[in-house]
């Protein structure tokens, strides 16, 4: 027995509504899946949320990819990060890869477990980064670091500061845990014209936190236009970050090196110590302790002073030479017979390759020399030994109460030393004009 028409009509209307609601839900789901299936949409949402949390404008103009199966993964290309309103981005990267477990996603920031991070060709502007960090509100909470179970890798990186840059930077970090030692490999080249300093270092950090010990070891080379300084360096100190800048407290650096220029090859070892700071585009090591140990023509000296580098290199060093190197030309008596150390004071300000003029004050007993020199020229002279000139390439004044020269004793001597400039190249003598030839007489 069928239902009366009056009862069937409402039932049909309810059925049609259910069908329309289901169809609408299916259509909305299809549209949502279609929209979510576009990686650019997903990356735009994530970058917007991350940028809002960091007060940064984040954009990615390249193709993006993501994966939800297994361990979720997101990859964005042509990333640009800048402080709102800033003309210069603080970071660019050709590619950024991030993989993190579902537990981190569900925790919504309460857990910072990340699997791996990769960056290809990132370019970091140090000045823009410092301005962004200065704009961040202070937080009483300690800095939270993520755990990277499969580490991180940076390839073809570049960091740009005021007057310097780090090129072709590679950082390989196998693993990161906030409470465990961190080990990494670093390579690249520091460029601070006219110097280029390639390096390949193994780094060990006691723990990724302030005031923890950092150790570095590996080959470093300082390359200038006319000379180079290959070395194997070992350095250590404690991480520092404060109002006076970032750097290392208690830096200790030791290296075995060779100075090479043309036919010159001088082996030596040196050490530096002091607090290292970088602030407002200025690198400094002050107070500075230094020691140099050489053989043959390289002297042995100990000193203290200060070092700084911004638009030029500045070095002030006071100390003493233990003795006059035997490979240097012998000093006349009584200077040559004295076994007293030689106190010195060195003052340099100029190009980073030490090609500018330096001021030097050197003393032995009552004999004092005040002069000026260029370090590459003096090193070439020292290596030449007996083959070179009798006196080093210096300018200045020597005062001594007594000196013996060729059997004669001179007292109250004042000597002005002038370094002769290299002779100018001789101009070729023009050939004489050919003699005029008288025309033959008319016949």
Tab-separated table of C-alpha atoms in Angstrom:
chain	number	residue	atom	x	y	z
A	1	UNK	CA	0.000	0.000	0.000
A	2	UNK	CA	1.668	3.272	-1.161
A	3	UNK	CA	1.892	6.408	0.945
A	4	UNK	CA	-0.625	9.135	0.215
A	5	UNK	CA	0.707	11.936	-2.059
A	6	UNK	CA	0.569	14.439	0.819
A	7	UNK	CA	3.105	12.335	2.866
A	8	UNK	CA	5.401	11.449	-0.095
A	9	UNK	CA	6.114	15.075	-1.124
A	10	UNK	CA	8.016	16.091	2.059
A	11	UNK	CA	10.000	12.873	1.908
A	12	UNK	CA	11.065	13.621	-1.683
A	13	UNK	CA	12.092	17.169	-0.720
A	14	UNK	CA	14.205	15.852	2.188
A	15	UNK	CA	15.864	13.339	-0.114
A	16	UNK	CA	16.662	16.029	-2.674
A	17	UNK	CA	18.190	18.226	0.073
A	18	UNK	CA	20.369	15.327	1.234
A	19	UNK	CA	21.500	14.733	-2.328
A	20	UNK	CA	22.270	18.444	-2.822
A	21	UNK	CA	24.140	18.646	0.509
A	22	UNK	CA	26.149	15.515	-0.340
A	23	UNK	CA	26.874	16.824	-3.830
A	24	UNK	CA	27.924	20.159	-2.387
A	25	UNK	CA	30.187	18.468	0.137
A	26	UNK	CA	31.744	16.319	-2.589
A	27	UNK	CA	32.225	19.393	-4.792
A	28	UNK	CA	33.790	21.338	-1.914
A	29	UNK	CA	36.061	18.406	-1.161
A	30	UNK	CA	37.078	18.128	-4.803
A	31	UNK	CA	37.777	21.861	-4.988
A	32	UNK	CA	39.725	21.752	-1.704
A	33	UNK	CA	41.793	18.780	-2.849
A	34	UNK	CA	42.393	20.488	-6.186
A	35	UNK	CA	43.540	23.641	-4.411
A	36	UNK	CA	45.666	21.801	-1.836
A	37	UNK	CA	47.215	19.667	-4.566
A	38	UNK	CA	48.966	22.800	-5.822
A	39	UNK	CA	52.234	23.014	-3.857
A	40	UNK	CA	52.427	26.752	-4.368
A	41	UNK	CA	49.221	27.179	-2.356
A	42	UNK	CA	50.542	25.086	0.531
A	43	UNK	CA	53.923	26.797	0.561
A	44	UNK	CA	52.291	30.239	0.449
A	45	UNK	CA	50.231	29.449	3.573
A	46	UNK	CA	53.222	28.052	5.470
A	47	UNK	CA	55.503	30.930	4.474
A	48	UNK	CA	52.839	33.431	5.495
A	49	UNK	CA	52.457	31.846	8.927
A	50	UNK	CA	56.202	31.516	9.494
A	51	UNK	CA	56.776	35.062	8.258
A	52	UNK	CA	54.089	36.415	10.578
A	53	UNK	CA	55.684	34.664	13.555
A	54	UNK	CA	59.149	36.052	12.693
A	55	UNK	CA	58.003	39.488	11.495
A	56	UNK	CA	59.466	38.782	8.058
A	57	UNK	CA	58.101	38.934	4.530
A	58	UNK	CA	58.672	35.473	3.019
A	59	UNK	CA	58.013	34.661	-0.613
A	60	UNK	CA	58.951	31.861	-3.014
A	61	UNK	CA	58.612	32.556	-6.730
A	62	UNK	CA	59.925	29.200	-7.931
A	63	UNK	CA	58.233	25.809	-8.181
A	64	UNK	CA	57.384	24.181	-4.848
A	65	UNK	CA	56.851	20.562	-3.824
A	66	UNK	CA	55.490	18.812	-0.768
A	67	UNK	CA	54.801	15.275	0.439
A	68	UNK	CA	52.425	14.063	3.155
A	69	UNK	CA	53.090	10.316	3.055
A	70	UNK	CA	55.604	8.946	5.508
A	71	UNK	CA	57.643	11.891	6.808
A	72	UNK	CA	56.097	15.150	5.537
A	73	UNK	CA	58.410	17.199	3.311
A	74	UNK	CA	58.267	20.716	1.883
A	75	UNK	CA	60.588	22.142	-0.779
A	76	UNK	CA	60.443	25.758	-1.973
A	77	UNK	CA	62.567	27.494	-4.580
A	78	UNK	CA	63.708	31.082	-5.046
A	79	UNK	CA	62.987	31.998	-1.441
A	80	UNK	CA	63.312	35.648	-0.403
A	81	UNK	CA	63.139	36.819	3.227
A	82	UNK	CA	63.177	40.489	4.142
A	83	UNK	CA	62.232	42.698	7.040
A	84	UNK	CA	58.946	44.527	6.258
A	85	UNK	CA	59.759	47.770	4.459
A	86	UNK	CA	63.447	46.932	4.001
A	87	UNK	CA	65.010	47.433	0.588
A	88	UNK	CA	67.611	44.668	1.021
A	89	UNK	CA	66.566	41.051	1.695
A	90	UNK	CA	68.388	39.446	4.581
A	91	UNK	CA	68.241	36.033	2.896
A	92	UNK	CA	67.835	34.582	-0.582
A	93	UNK	CA	68.034	30.896	-1.463
A	94	UNK	CA	67.666	28.924	-4.674
A	95	UNK	CA	66.176	25.991	-2.776
A	96	UNK	CA	65.048	25.245	0.778
A	97	UNK	CA	64.189	21.673	1.790
A	98	UNK	CA	62.511	20.759	5.080
A	99	UNK	CA	61.353	17.376	6.347
A	100	UNK	CA	59.737	16.936	9.757
A	101	UNK	CA	57.699	14.183	11.442
A	102	UNK	CA	53.929	14.281	11.989
A	103	UNK	CA	54.502	14.563	15.742
A	104	UNK	CA	56.060	17.986	15.246
A	105	UNK	CA	53.189	19.126	13.020
A	106	UNK	CA	50.550	17.935	15.494
A	107	UNK	CA	52.383	19.594	18.398
A	108	UNK	CA	51.916	23.017	16.704
A	109	UNK	CA	55.265	24.355	17.897
A	110	UNK	CA	55.408	22.656	21.294
A	111	UNK	CA	57.915	20.140	19.873
A	112	UNK	CA	60.819	21.143	17.597
A	113	UNK	CA	61.874	17.781	16.228
A	114	UNK	CA	62.971	18.190	12.592
A	115	UNK	CA	64.412	15.496	10.380
A	116	UNK	CA	66.570	17.451	7.876
A	117	UNK	CA	67.137	20.931	6.481
A	118	UNK	CA	68.927	21.755	3.219
A	119	UNK	CA	69.723	25.109	1.581
A	120	UNK	CA	71.129	25.547	-1.921
A	121	UNK	CA	72.936	28.794	-2.785
A	122	UNK	CA	71.715	30.862	0.176
A	123	UNK	CA	72.870	34.502	0.235
A	124	UNK	CA	72.886	36.145	3.651
A	125	UNK	CA	73.245	39.913	4.102
A	126	UNK	CA	74.892	40.283	7.513
A	127	UNK	CA	73.922	43.953	7.905
A	128	UNK	CA	70.255	43.265	7.140
A	129	UNK	CA	70.316	40.291	9.513
A	130	UNK	CA	71.720	42.431	12.330
A	131	UNK	CA	69.060	45.120	11.755
A	132	UNK	CA	66.309	42.479	11.917
A	133	UNK	CA	67.751	40.949	15.091
A	134	UNK	CA	67.934	44.409	16.696
A	135	UNK	CA	64.241	44.973	15.894
A	136	UNK	CA	63.107	41.779	17.622
A	137	UNK	CA	61.545	42.285	21.059
A	138	UNK	CA	63.551	40.848	23.945
A	139	UNK	CA	62.305	37.527	25.205
A	140	UNK	CA	62.807	36.265	28.777
A	141	UNK	CA	62.531	32.693	27.547
A	142	UNK	CA	65.775	30.960	26.514
A	143	UNK	CA	66.393	30.342	22.832
A	144	UNK	CA	64.864	27.062	21.672
A	145	UNK	CA	66.826	25.054	19.139
A	146	UNK	CA	65.351	22.240	17.043
A	147	UNK	CA	66.605	18.707	16.935
A	148	UNK	CA	67.836	17.697	13.455
A	149	UNK	CA	67.934	13.916	13.462
A	150	UNK	CA	69.424	13.782	9.937
A	151	UNK	CA	71.288	17.056	10.167
A	152	UNK	CA	71.559	19.989	7.791
A	153	UNK	CA	73.579	20.953	4.729
A	154	UNK	CA	74.305	24.297	3.088
A	155	UNK	CA	75.869	24.338	-0.373
A	156	UNK	CA	77.225	27.246	-2.431
A	157	UNK	CA	76.425	29.676	0.358
A	158	UNK	CA	77.426	33.335	0.464
A	159	UNK	CA	77.512	35.778	3.385
A	160	UNK	CA	78.113	39.473	2.675
A	161	UNK	CA	79.334	42.024	5.214
A	162	UNK	CA	80.772	45.531	4.972
A	163	UNK	CA	83.941	45.183	2.907
A	164	UNK	CA	84.105	41.384	3.133
A	165	UNK	CA	82.265	38.249	2.087
A	166	UNK	CA	82.392	34.483	2.480
A	167	UNK	CA	82.113	32.752	-0.890
A	168	UNK	CA	81.196	29.190	-1.884
A	169	UNK	CA	80.361	28.299	1.708
A	170	UNK	CA	79.711	24.635	2.496
A	171	UNK	CA	78.391	23.540	5.907
A	172	UNK	CA	77.745	19.860	6.544
A	173	UNK	CA	76.089	19.115	9.890
A	174	UNK	CA	75.368	15.387	10.418
A	175	UNK	CA	73.150	15.905	13.472
A	176	UNK	CA	71.960	18.575	15.890
A	177	UNK	CA	70.681	18.138	19.428
A	178	UNK	CA	70.406	21.071	21.885
A	179	UNK	CA	71.950	19.058	24.724
A	180	UNK	CA	74.702	17.223	22.856
A	181	UNK	CA	78.034	18.135	21.211
A	182	UNK	CA	77.800	19.434	17.664
A	183	UNK	CA	80.245	18.484	14.913
A	184	UNK	CA	80.392	19.977	11.434
A	185	UNK	CA	82.580	20.532	8.364
A	186	UNK	CA	83.060	24.062	7.031
A	187	UNK	CA	84.724	25.176	3.815
A	188	UNK	CA	84.733	28.255	1.632
A	189	UNK	CA	86.787	31.415	1.145
A	190	UNK	CA	86.791	34.746	2.969
A	191	UNK	CA	87.278	37.640	0.540
A	192	UNK	CA	88.520	40.929	2.005
A	193	UNK	CA	90.272	42.791	-0.808
A	194	UNK	CA	93.103	42.514	-1.552
A	195	UNK	CA	93.147	39.185	0.343
A	196	UNK	CA	91.424	35.891	-0.313
A	197	UNK	CA	91.427	33.296	2.497
A	198	UNK	CA	90.245	29.790	1.510
A	199	UNK	CA	89.615	27.386	4.397
A	200	UNK	CA	88.497	23.827	5.121
A	201	UNK	CA	87.808	23.256	8.806
A	202	UNK	CA	86.453	20.641	11.166
A	203	UNK	CA	84.372	22.260	13.924
A	204	UNK	CA	83.304	20.880	17.295
A	205	UNK	CA	80.973	22.773	19.631
A	206	UNK	CA	80.632	21.585	23.204
A	207	UNK	CA	76.921	22.400	23.047
A	208	UNK	CA	74.933	24.758	20.773
A	209	UNK	CA	74.579	27.503	23.379
A	210	UNK	CA	76.303	30.700	24.495
A	211	UNK	CA	79.522	30.458	26.543
A	212	UNK	CA	80.195	26.912	25.283
A	213	UNK	CA	83.543	25.825	23.908
A	214	UNK	CA	84.196	25.837	20.156
A	215	UNK	CA	87.143	24.139	18.466
A	216	UNK	CA	88.302	24.561	14.846
A	217	UNK	CA	91.104	22.785	12.986
A	218	UNK	CA	92.208	22.486	9.385
A	219	UNK	CA	94.076	24.104	6.490
A	220	UNK	CA	93.789	27.858	5.892
A	221	UNK	CA	95.608	29.970	3.315
A	222	UNK	CA	96.016	33.732	3.031
A	223	UNK	CA	96.468	34.702	-0.631
A	224	UNK	CA	97.605	38.176	-1.711
A	225	UNK	CA	98.682	39.448	-5.106
A	226	UNK	CA	102.414	38.866	-4.596
A	227	UNK	CA	102.554	36.351	-1.734
A	228	UNK	CA	100.636	33.640	0.039
A	229	UNK	CA	100.617	32.117	3.500
A	230	UNK	CA	99.471	28.471	3.666
A	231	UNK	CA	99.033	27.136	7.188
A	232	UNK	CA	97.435	24.446	9.315
A	233	UNK	CA	95.557	26.184	12.118
A	234	UNK	CA	94.017	25.050	15.405
A	235	UNK	CA	91.745	27.466	17.300
A	236	UNK	CA	89.493	27.320	20.342
A	237	UNK	CA	87.362	29.619	22.466
A	238	UNK	CA	83.950	30.132	24.064
A	239	UNK	CA	80.967	31.467	22.123
A	240	UNK	CA	80.037	35.052	23.006
A	241	UNK	CA	76.994	37.183	22.178
A	242	UNK	CA	76.396	40.501	23.938
A	243	UNK	CA	76.142	44.259	23.622
A	244	UNK	CA	79.775	44.401	22.446
A	245	UNK	CA	79.070	42.033	19.536
A	246	UNK	CA	79.400	38.364	18.720
A	247	UNK	CA	82.601	36.356	18.793
A	248	UNK	CA	84.759	34.169	20.990
A	249	UNK	CA	85.994	34.661	24.541
A	250	UNK	CA	89.423	33.309	25.384
A	251	UNK	CA	90.408	32.703	21.760
A	252	UNK	CA	93.595	30.668	21.354
A	253	UNK	CA	94.923	30.197	17.824
A	254	UNK	CA	98.073	28.386	16.802
A	255	UNK	CA	99.365	27.634	13.321
A	256	UNK	CA	102.332	26.247	11.411
A	257	UNK	CA	102.748	28.367	8.309
A	258	UNK	CA	105.021	29.214	5.387
A	259	UNK	CA	105.472	32.622	3.812
A	260	UNK	CA	105.892	32.153	0.048
A	261	UNK	CA	106.642	34.876	-2.487
A	262	UNK	CA	108.476	34.222	-5.746
A	263	UNK	CA	111.612	32.272	-4.656
A	264	UNK	CA	111.054	33.087	-0.970
A	265	UNK	CA	109.921	30.261	1.320
A	266	UNK	CA	110.066	30.993	5.071
A	267	UNK	CA	108.638	28.458	7.555
A	268	UNK	CA	107.450	29.623	10.974
A	269	UNK	CA	104.875	29.040	13.703
A	270	UNK	CA	102.727	31.659	15.411
A	271	UNK	CA	100.073	31.981	18.086
A	272	UNK	CA	97.386	34.560	18.892
A	273	UNK	CA	95.222	34.977	21.990
A	274	UNK	CA	92.480	37.352	23.138
A	275	UNK	CA	88.739	38.073	22.939
A	276	UNK	CA	87.477	38.079	19.331
A	277	UNK	CA	84.553	40.405	18.525
A	278	UNK	CA	82.503	41.370	15.461
A	279	UNK	CA	80.237	44.406	15.788
A	280	UNK	CA	79.100	47.173	13.435
A	281	UNK	CA	81.137	45.737	10.531
A	282	UNK	CA	84.344	45.768	12.616
A	283	UNK	CA	86.380	42.697	13.590
A	284	UNK	CA	88.676	43.144	16.575
A	285	UNK	CA	91.027	41.189	18.815
A	286	UNK	CA	91.905	43.325	21.829
A	287	UNK	CA	93.811	42.954	24.011
A	288	UNK	CA	95.945	40.741	21.810
A	289	UNK	CA	98.794	38.421	22.733
A	290	UNK	CA	101.079	37.166	19.970
A	291	UNK	CA	104.079	34.871	19.601
A	292	UNK	CA	106.231	34.069	16.559
A	293	UNK	CA	108.763	31.253	16.325
A	294	UNK	CA	110.897	30.989	13.212
A	295	UNK	CA	114.002	29.382	11.825
A	296	UNK	CA	116.784	30.798	9.721
A	297	UNK	CA	115.645	34.293	8.675
A	298	UNK	CA	112.419	34.387	10.719
A	299	UNK	CA	112.789	35.956	14.188
A	300	UNK	CA	111.485	34.717	17.541
A	301	UNK	CA	109.321	37.332	19.222
A	302	UNK	CA	106.589	37.790	21.830
A	303	UNK	CA	104.243	40.756	21.956
A	304	UNK	CA	100.970	42.265	23.111
A	305	UNK	CA	98.691	44.884	21.600
A	306	UNK	CA	95.495	45.127	19.581
A	307	UNK	CA	94.150	44.208	16.146
A	308	UNK	CA	91.141	45.520	14.214
A	309	UNK	CA	89.778	45.220	10.680
A	310	UNK	CA	86.996	47.253	9.079
A	311	UNK	CA	87.751	49.284	5.955
A	312	UNK	CA	91.461	48.807	6.689
A	313	UNK	CA	93.689	46.700	8.918
A	314	UNK	CA	95.057	48.178	12.147
A	315	UNK	CA	97.740	46.523	14.269
A	316	UNK	CA	99.620	47.832	17.298
A	317	UNK	CA	102.100	45.431	18.859
A	318	UNK	CA	104.732	45.915	21.576
A	319	UNK	CA	107.125	43.195	22.688
A	320	UNK	CA	110.644	41.947	22.228
A	321	UNK	CA	112.802	39.883	19.918
A	322	UNK	CA	114.639	37.229	21.863
A	323	UNK	CA	117.764	37.640	19.712
A	324	UNK	CA	119.021	38.906	16.385
A	325	UNK	CA	118.474	36.092	13.827
A	326	UNK	CA	121.753	34.505	12.752
A	327	UNK	CA	120.679	34.475	9.096
A	328	UNK	CA	120.434	38.284	9.130
A	329	UNK	CA	123.567	40.359	8.377
A	330	UNK	CA	125.763	40.606	11.447
A	331	UNK	CA	125.502	43.736	13.577
A	332	UNK	CA	128.670	45.746	14.183
A	333	UNK	CA	130.190	45.656	17.669
A	334	UNK	CA	129.254	46.228	20.374
A	335	UNK	CA	125.667	45.563	19.143
A	336	UNK	CA	126.624	42.177	17.719
A	337	UNK	CA	128.259	41.025	20.962
A	338	UNK	CA	125.324	41.986	23.156
A	339	UNK	CA	122.969	39.216	24.236
A	340	UNK	CA	120.248	41.580	25.405
A	341	UNK	CA	116.743	41.124	23.976
A	342	UNK	CA	115.469	43.709	21.512
A	343	UNK	CA	112.282	45.518	22.661
A	344	UNK	CA	110.134	46.680	19.751
A	345	UNK	CA	106.949	48.637	19.010
A	346	UNK	CA	105.108	48.082	15.725
A	347	UNK	CA	102.284	50.273	14.392
A	348	UNK	CA	100.487	49.499	11.118
A	349	UNK	CA	97.361	50.895	9.460
A	350	UNK	CA	96.603	50.129	5.835
A	351	UNK	CA	95.724	47.411	3.344
A	352	UNK	CA	95.109	43.926	4.684
A	353	UNK	CA	98.061	42.465	2.765
A	354	UNK	CA	100.529	44.564	4.850
A	355	UNK	CA	101.734	46.348	1.719
A	356	UNK	CA	101.425	49.802	3.329
A	357	UNK	CA	104.156	51.454	5.378
A	358	UNK	CA	104.560	50.316	9.001
A	359	UNK	CA	106.290	52.196	11.808
A	360	UNK	CA	108.881	50.341	13.910
A	361	UNK	CA	110.861	51.223	17.023
A	362	UNK	CA	113.622	48.738	17.888
A	363	UNK	CA	116.098	48.931	20.762
A	364	UNK	CA	119.090	47.023	22.089
A	365	UNK	CA	120.698	48.351	25.254
A	366	UNK	CA	121.192	52.091	24.562
A	367	UNK	CA	120.910	51.797	20.784
A	368	UNK	CA	117.539	52.861	19.336
A	369	UNK	CA	116.139	52.679	15.812
A	370	UNK	CA	112.993	54.587	14.778
A	371	UNK	CA	111.922	53.856	11.238
A	372	UNK	CA	109.453	52.793	8.606
A	373	UNK	CA	109.293	49.758	6.318
A	374	UNK	CA	107.090	47.598	4.116
A	375	UNK	CA	106.786	44.038	5.377
A	376	UNK	CA	106.929	42.159	2.016
A	377	UNK	CA	110.162	43.977	1.122
A	378	UNK	CA	111.770	43.157	4.482
A	379	UNK	CA	110.777	39.497	4.206
A	380	UNK	CA	112.319	39.299	0.739
A	381	UNK	CA	115.514	40.879	2.104
A	382	UNK	CA	115.599	38.498	5.084
A	383	UNK	CA	115.256	35.472	2.827
A	384	UNK	CA	117.998	36.724	0.494
A	385	UNK	CA	120.526	36.638	3.378
A	386	UNK	CA	124.102	37.102	2.209
A	387	UNK	CA	122.942	37.341	-1.406
A	388	UNK	CA	121.038	40.551	-0.739
A	389	UNK	CA	121.875	44.056	0.370
A	390	UNK	CA	123.823	44.657	3.569
A	391	UNK	CA	121.069	46.752	5.150
A	392	UNK	CA	117.347	45.936	5.183
A	393	UNK	CA	114.967	48.095	3.108
A	394	UNK	CA	114.196	50.590	5.892
A	395	UNK	CA	113.917	54.305	6.400
A	396	UNK	CA	114.597	55.945	9.739
A	397	UNK	CA	117.140	57.079	12.312
A	398	UNK	CA	119.624	55.038	14.331
A	399	UNK	CA	121.161	56.521	17.473
A	400	UNK	CA	123.832	54.738	19.510
A	401	UNK	CA	126.375	55.894	22.088
A	402	UNK	CA	129.164	53.742	20.612
A	403	UNK	CA	129.787	51.651	17.521
A	404	UNK	CA	132.821	50.039	15.888
A	405	UNK	CA	133.154	50.122	12.117
A	406	UNK	CA	136.231	48.752	10.288
A	407	UNK	CA	138.321	48.998	13.459
A	408	UNK	CA	137.325	52.597	14.178
A	409	UNK	CA	135.320	53.456	17.301
A	410	UNK	CA	132.608	56.069	16.813
A	411	UNK	CA	130.793	57.659	19.722
A	412	UNK	CA	127.521	59.572	19.890
A	413	UNK	CA	126.454	58.312	16.459
A	414	UNK	CA	123.303	59.495	14.703
A	415	UNK	CA	122.615	57.731	11.397
A	416	UNK	CA	119.885	58.582	8.920
A	417	UNK	CA	118.907	55.520	6.885
A	418	UNK	CA	117.250	56.031	3.526
A	419	UNK	CA	116.006	53.113	1.491
A	420	UNK	CA	117.063	53.802	-2.066
A	421	UNK	CA	114.191	53.424	-4.496
A	422	UNK	CA	114.695	50.861	-7.217
A	423	UNK	CA	116.531	52.328	-10.170
A	424	UNK	CA	114.289	53.594	-12.899
A	425	UNK	CA	114.460	51.549	-16.068
A	426	UNK	CA	116.918	53.089	-18.451
A	427	UNK	CA	115.441	54.568	-21.564
A	428	UNK	CA	117.045	53.218	-24.718
A	429	UNK	CA	119.434	55.654	-26.308
A	430	UNK	CA	117.992	56.831	-29.617
A	431	UNK	CA	120.171	55.977	-32.585
A	432	UNK	CA	122.159	58.877	-33.989
A	433	UNK	CA	120.756	60.644	-37.012
A	434	UNK	CA	122.398	59.519	-40.212
A	435	UNK	CA	124.767	62.113	-41.613
A	436	UNK	CA	123.358	64.363	-44.213
A	437	UNK	CA	124.447	63.441	-47.693
A	438	UNK	CA	125.281	66.349	-49.942
A	439	UNK	CA	123.550	66.234	-53.298
A	440	UNK	CA	125.783	65.529	-56.229
A	441	UNK	CA	126.989	68.604	-58.064
A	442	UNK	CA	125.155	69.610	-61.152
A	443	UNK	CA	126.940	68.667	-64.263
